[in-house]
Amino acid sequence: MAGRSNVGKSSLLNAITGVKGLARTSKTPGRTRSINFFDTIGRLTLVDLPGFGYAKMARTDAARITSLLFDYLAERENLASLVILIDGRRGPAQEEIALADAVRARGREVIVVATKWDKLRNSQRGAALRSFVPIGVEPIPCSALDGEGVEALRHRLLDLVQQQPLPVRDRD
Ligand code: GDP
């Protein structure tokens, strides 16, 4: 799971797993700079990738995070999918589109989530959805606040689990 700092990634991770405090939420964006793995049910691991694009981050740190992200997404052999979180009010920018393209180029699935959907009025939602067209995938609108979309995202993740091969057992 990847997204810009402050996009609501920690909140959504906590919401989809039902484990409060699993990923730290904070009002200080850019705090999560490492890659954290959350092993779920043996066949799917949720990976909390560092938030990128934090304005107050030193340029060298920001560049390091961006290259860490691209390296991870290009090289991780058992990558099933990239879940990319994008603020529903902003829509995708060039950086998110480039991340999605890099993953699709490897033949892996991209799931797009429009976050903080509760902040949009009904009258704004159609235009917001249309702003996601350039990323090439229809987003799942989600709100960690009121729970909208959380179940739909869980289902997409469970579909991924079912697509994974069973782990190879060691011979006795
Ligand atoms: P992260 O930096 O991407 O991990 O973002 P956080 O989960 O820490 O959230 C950043 C800020 O956005 C916090 O102040 C959250 O309370 C707020 N936030 C996160 N998700 C939602 C949401 O679905 N709706 C609203 N209204 N606020 C949210």
Tab-separated table of C-alpha atoms and ligand atoms in Angstrom:
chain	number	residue	atom	x	y	z
A	1	MET	CA	0.000	0.000	0.000
A	2	ALA	CA	1.452	3.305	-1.052
A	3	GLY	CA	0.353	6.902	-1.042
A	4	ARG	CA	1.424	10.423	-0.343
A	5	SER	CA	2.060	11.391	3.249
A	6	ASN	CA	-1.145	12.296	5.043
A	7	VAL	CA	-3.347	10.529	2.451
A	8	GLY	CA	-4.916	8.466	5.253
A	9	LYS	CA	-2.944	5.234	4.748
A	10	SER	CA	-2.450	4.378	8.424
A	11	SER	CA	-6.110	5.042	9.187
A	12	LEU	CA	-7.226	2.811	6.326
A	13	LEU	CA	-4.807	0.013	7.257
A	14	ASN	CA	-6.254	0.052	10.754
A	15	ALA	CA	-9.798	0.078	9.335
A	16	ILE	CA	-9.367	-2.831	6.911
A	17	THR	CA	-7.586	-5.033	9.432
A	18	GLY	CA	-9.814	-4.005	12.327
A	19	VAL	CA	-6.707	-3.621	14.457
A	20	LYS	CA	-6.550	-0.179	16.001
A	21	GLY	CA	-3.037	1.174	16.233
A	22	LEU	CA	-1.625	-1.418	13.826
A	23	ALA	CA	-0.227	1.360	11.713
A	24	ARG	CA	0.482	4.581	13.526
A	25	THR	CA	-1.718	7.479	12.556
A	26	SER	CA	-0.336	10.865	13.249
A	27	LYS	CA	-0.847	14.485	12.507
A	28	THR	CA	2.834	14.730	11.661
A	29	PRO	CA	3.016	13.659	8.034
A	30	GLY	CA	6.098	11.909	6.770
A	31	ARG	CA	6.827	10.030	9.934
A	32	THR	CA	6.648	6.569	8.415
A	33	ARG	CA	9.838	6.346	6.395
A	34	SER	CA	10.449	2.643	6.487
A	35	ILE	CA	8.692	-0.369	4.994
A	36	ASN	CA	6.524	-2.243	7.481
A	37	PHE	CA	5.165	-5.732	6.895
A	38	PHE	CA	1.933	-6.976	8.431
A	39	ASP	CA	1.517	-10.677	7.933
A	40	THR	CA	-2.184	-11.432	7.833
A	41	ILE	CA	-3.312	-14.929	7.112
A	42	GLY	CA	-0.175	-16.604	5.903
A	43	ARG	CA	-0.860	-16.049	2.226
A	44	LEU	CA	-1.111	-12.298	2.030
A	45	THR	CA	1.144	-9.737	3.589
A	46	LEU	CA	0.093	-6.109	3.710
A	47	VAL	CA	3.095	-3.913	3.173
A	48	ASP	CA	2.941	-0.350	4.442
A	49	LEU	CA	5.197	1.556	2.061
A	50	PRO	CA	6.640	4.902	3.131
A	51	GLY	CA	4.577	7.992	2.385
A	52	PHE	CA	6.042	10.067	-0.409
A	53	GLY	CA	5.755	13.681	-1.461
A	54	TYR	CA	5.836	15.268	1.977
A	55	ALA	CA	6.488	18.948	1.326
A	56	LYS	CA	8.535	19.568	4.440
A	57	MET	CA	10.831	16.599	3.926
A	58	ALA	CA	14.418	17.300	2.901
A	59	ARG	CA	14.789	16.855	-0.837
A	60	THR	CA	17.408	14.118	-0.422
A	61	ASP	CA	15.087	12.160	1.896
A	62	ALA	CA	12.193	12.551	-0.539
A	63	ALA	CA	14.353	11.333	-3.443
A	64	ARG	CA	15.543	8.368	-1.358
A	65	ILE	CA	11.968	7.352	-0.557
A	66	THR	CA	10.841	7.651	-4.166
A	67	SER	CA	13.716	5.476	-5.372
A	68	LEU	CA	13.115	2.959	-2.541
A	69	LEU	CA	9.490	2.711	-3.657
A	70	PHE	CA	10.277	2.229	-7.332
A	71	ASP	CA	13.005	-0.345	-6.546
A	72	TYR	CA	10.662	-2.279	-4.277
A	73	LEU	CA	7.833	-2.296	-6.810
A	74	ALA	CA	10.172	-3.234	-9.668
A	75	GLU	CA	12.044	-6.013	-7.892
A	76	ARG	CA	9.836	-7.607	-5.259
A	77	GLU	CA	9.301	-11.066	-6.676
A	78	ASN	CA	6.156	-11.953	-4.729
A	79	LEU	CA	4.396	-8.634	-5.207
A	80	ALA	CA	0.729	-9.440	-5.825
A	81	SER	CA	-0.608	-5.949	-6.268
A	82	LEU	CA	-0.023	-2.288	-5.575
A	83	VAL	CA	-2.807	-0.617	-3.628
A	84	ILE	CA	-2.334	3.049	-4.296
A	85	LEU	CA	-4.129	5.509	-2.057
A	86	ILE	CA	-5.023	8.904	-3.455
A	87	ASP	CA	-6.906	11.688	-1.705
A	88	GLY	CA	-10.385	11.700	-3.257
A	89	ARG	CA	-10.345	15.493	-3.396
A	90	ARG	CA	-7.082	15.647	-5.339
A	91	GLY	CA	-7.118	12.767	-7.798
A	92	PRO	CA	-3.956	11.216	-9.210
A	93	ALA	CA	-0.839	13.260	-9.957
A	94	GLN	CA	2.106	12.303	-12.158
A	95	GLU	CA	3.914	10.456	-9.361
A	96	GLU	CA	0.981	8.145	-8.644
A	97	ILE	CA	0.409	7.480	-12.342
A	98	ALA	CA	4.120	6.592	-12.734
A	99	LEU	CA	3.921	4.154	-9.796
A	100	ALA	CA	0.833	2.501	-11.255
A	101	ASP	CA	2.475	2.255	-14.697
A	102	ALA	CA	5.618	0.668	-13.205
A	103	VAL	CA	3.550	-2.059	-11.535
A	104	ARG	CA	1.369	-2.690	-14.599
A	105	ALA	CA	4.510	-2.958	-16.733
A	106	ARG	CA	5.383	-6.009	-14.620
A	107	GLY	CA	1.950	-7.483	-15.254
A	108	ARG	CA	0.793	-6.992	-11.675
A	109	GLU	CA	-2.567	-5.625	-10.629
A	110	VAL	CA	-3.091	-2.058	-9.456
A	111	ILE	CA	-5.878	-1.248	-7.009
A	112	VAL	CA	-6.704	2.428	-6.578
A	113	VAL	CA	-8.382	3.812	-3.477
A	114	ALA	CA	-9.871	7.312	-3.247
A	115	THR	CA	-9.404	8.236	0.415
A	116	LYS	CA	-11.262	10.592	2.783
A	117	TRP	CA	-14.410	10.169	0.666
A	118	ASP	CA	-16.527	11.515	3.552
A	119	LYS	CA	-14.997	14.923	2.901
A	120	LEU	CA	-16.679	15.145	-0.497
A	121	ARG	CA	-20.246	16.270	-0.893
A	122	ASN	CA	-22.523	14.165	-3.103
A	123	SER	CA	-22.501	16.920	-5.710
A	124	GLN	CA	-18.677	16.739	-5.914
A	125	ARG	CA	-18.320	12.987	-6.177
A	126	GLY	CA	-18.970	12.503	-9.904
A	127	ALA	CA	-16.297	15.008	-10.902
A	128	ALA	CA	-13.926	13.531	-8.329
A	129	LEU	CA	-14.361	10.045	-9.829
A	130	ARG	CA	-13.771	11.406	-13.331
A	131	SER	CA	-10.491	12.969	-12.174
A	132	PHE	CA	-9.182	9.407	-11.615
A	133	VAL	CA	-9.523	8.430	-15.293
A	134	PRO	CA	-5.814	9.146	-16.101
A	135	ILE	CA	-4.644	6.398	-13.726
A	136	GLY	CA	-6.567	3.818	-15.741
A	137	VAL	CA	-8.384	2.070	-12.881
A	138	GLU	CA	-11.712	2.909	-11.315
A	139	PRO	CA	-11.036	3.848	-7.687
A	140	ILE	CA	-12.695	2.335	-4.640
A	141	PRO	CA	-14.017	5.333	-2.689
A	142	CYS	CA	-13.141	4.824	0.973
A	143	SER	CA	-13.508	6.562	4.284
A	144	ALA	CA	-11.726	5.422	7.407
A	145	LEU	CA	-14.014	7.816	9.273
A	146	ASP	CA	-17.420	6.363	8.381
A	147	GLY	CA	-16.266	3.001	6.999
A	148	GLU	CA	-17.496	3.488	3.447
A	149	GLY	CA	-15.600	1.285	0.984
A	150	VAL	CA	-13.712	-0.605	3.685
A	151	GLU	CA	-15.620	-3.824	3.003
A	152	ALA	CA	-15.169	-3.435	-0.766
A	153	LEU	CA	-11.424	-3.037	-0.299
A	154	ARG	CA	-11.287	-6.077	1.997
A	155	HIS	CA	-13.016	-8.102	-0.722
A	156	ARG	CA	-10.483	-7.004	-3.338
A	157	LEU	CA	-7.668	-8.039	-1.000
A	158	LEU	CA	-9.301	-11.410	-0.339
A	159	ASP	CA	-9.588	-11.931	-4.107
A	160	LEU	CA	-5.827	-11.416	-4.243
A	161	VAL	CA	-5.315	-14.014	-1.532
A	162	GLN	CA	-7.297	-16.540	-3.543
A	163	GLN	CA	-5.198	-15.867	-6.634
A	164	GLN	CA	-1.955	-16.678	-4.793
A	165	PRO	CA	-0.479	-20.156	-5.054
A	166	LEU	CA	-0.528	-22.233	-1.911
A	167	PRO	CA	2.778	-22.054	-0.071
A	168	VAL	CA	5.167	-24.879	-0.970
A	169	ARG	CA	5.588	-27.190	2.015
A	170	ASP	CA	8.965	-28.546	3.007
A	171	ARG	CA	9.314	-32.289	2.466
A	172	ASP	CA	9.302	-34.372	5.619
B	1	GDP	P1	-0.957	8.689	6.576
B	1	GDP	O1	0.116	9.737	6.786
B	1	GDP	O2	-1.216	8.465	5.127
B	1	GDP	O3	-0.706	7.414	7.325
B	1	GDP	O4	-2.325	9.330	7.115
B	1	GDP	P2	-3.100	9.154	8.515
B	1	GDP	O5	-3.883	7.897	8.528
B	1	GDP	O6	-2.148	9.412	9.638
B	1	GDP	O7	-4.160	10.348	8.381
B	1	GDP	C1	-3.758	11.683	8.155
B	1	GDP	C2	-4.853	12.614	8.670
B	1	GDP	O8	-6.046	12.435	7.899
B	1	GDP	C3	-5.239	12.346	10.121
B	1	GDP	O9	-5.512	13.602	10.722
B	1	GDP	C4	-6.489	11.489	9.994
B	1	GDP	O10	-7.362	11.629	11.105
B	1	GDP	C5	-7.134	12.033	8.748
B	1	GDP	N1	-7.911	11.003	8.033
B	1	GDP	C6	-7.472	9.779	7.667
B	1	GDP	N2	-8.432	9.087	7.024
B	1	GDP	C7	-9.519	9.882	6.978
B	1	GDP	C8	-10.847	9.744	6.427
B	1	GDP	O11	-11.236	8.720	5.839
B	1	GDP	N3	-11.697	10.812	6.580
B	1	GDP	C9	-11.311	11.957	7.184
B	1	GDP	N4	-12.207	12.955	7.259
B	1	GDP	N5	-10.086	12.131	7.714
B	1	GDP	C10	-9.189	11.112	7.614
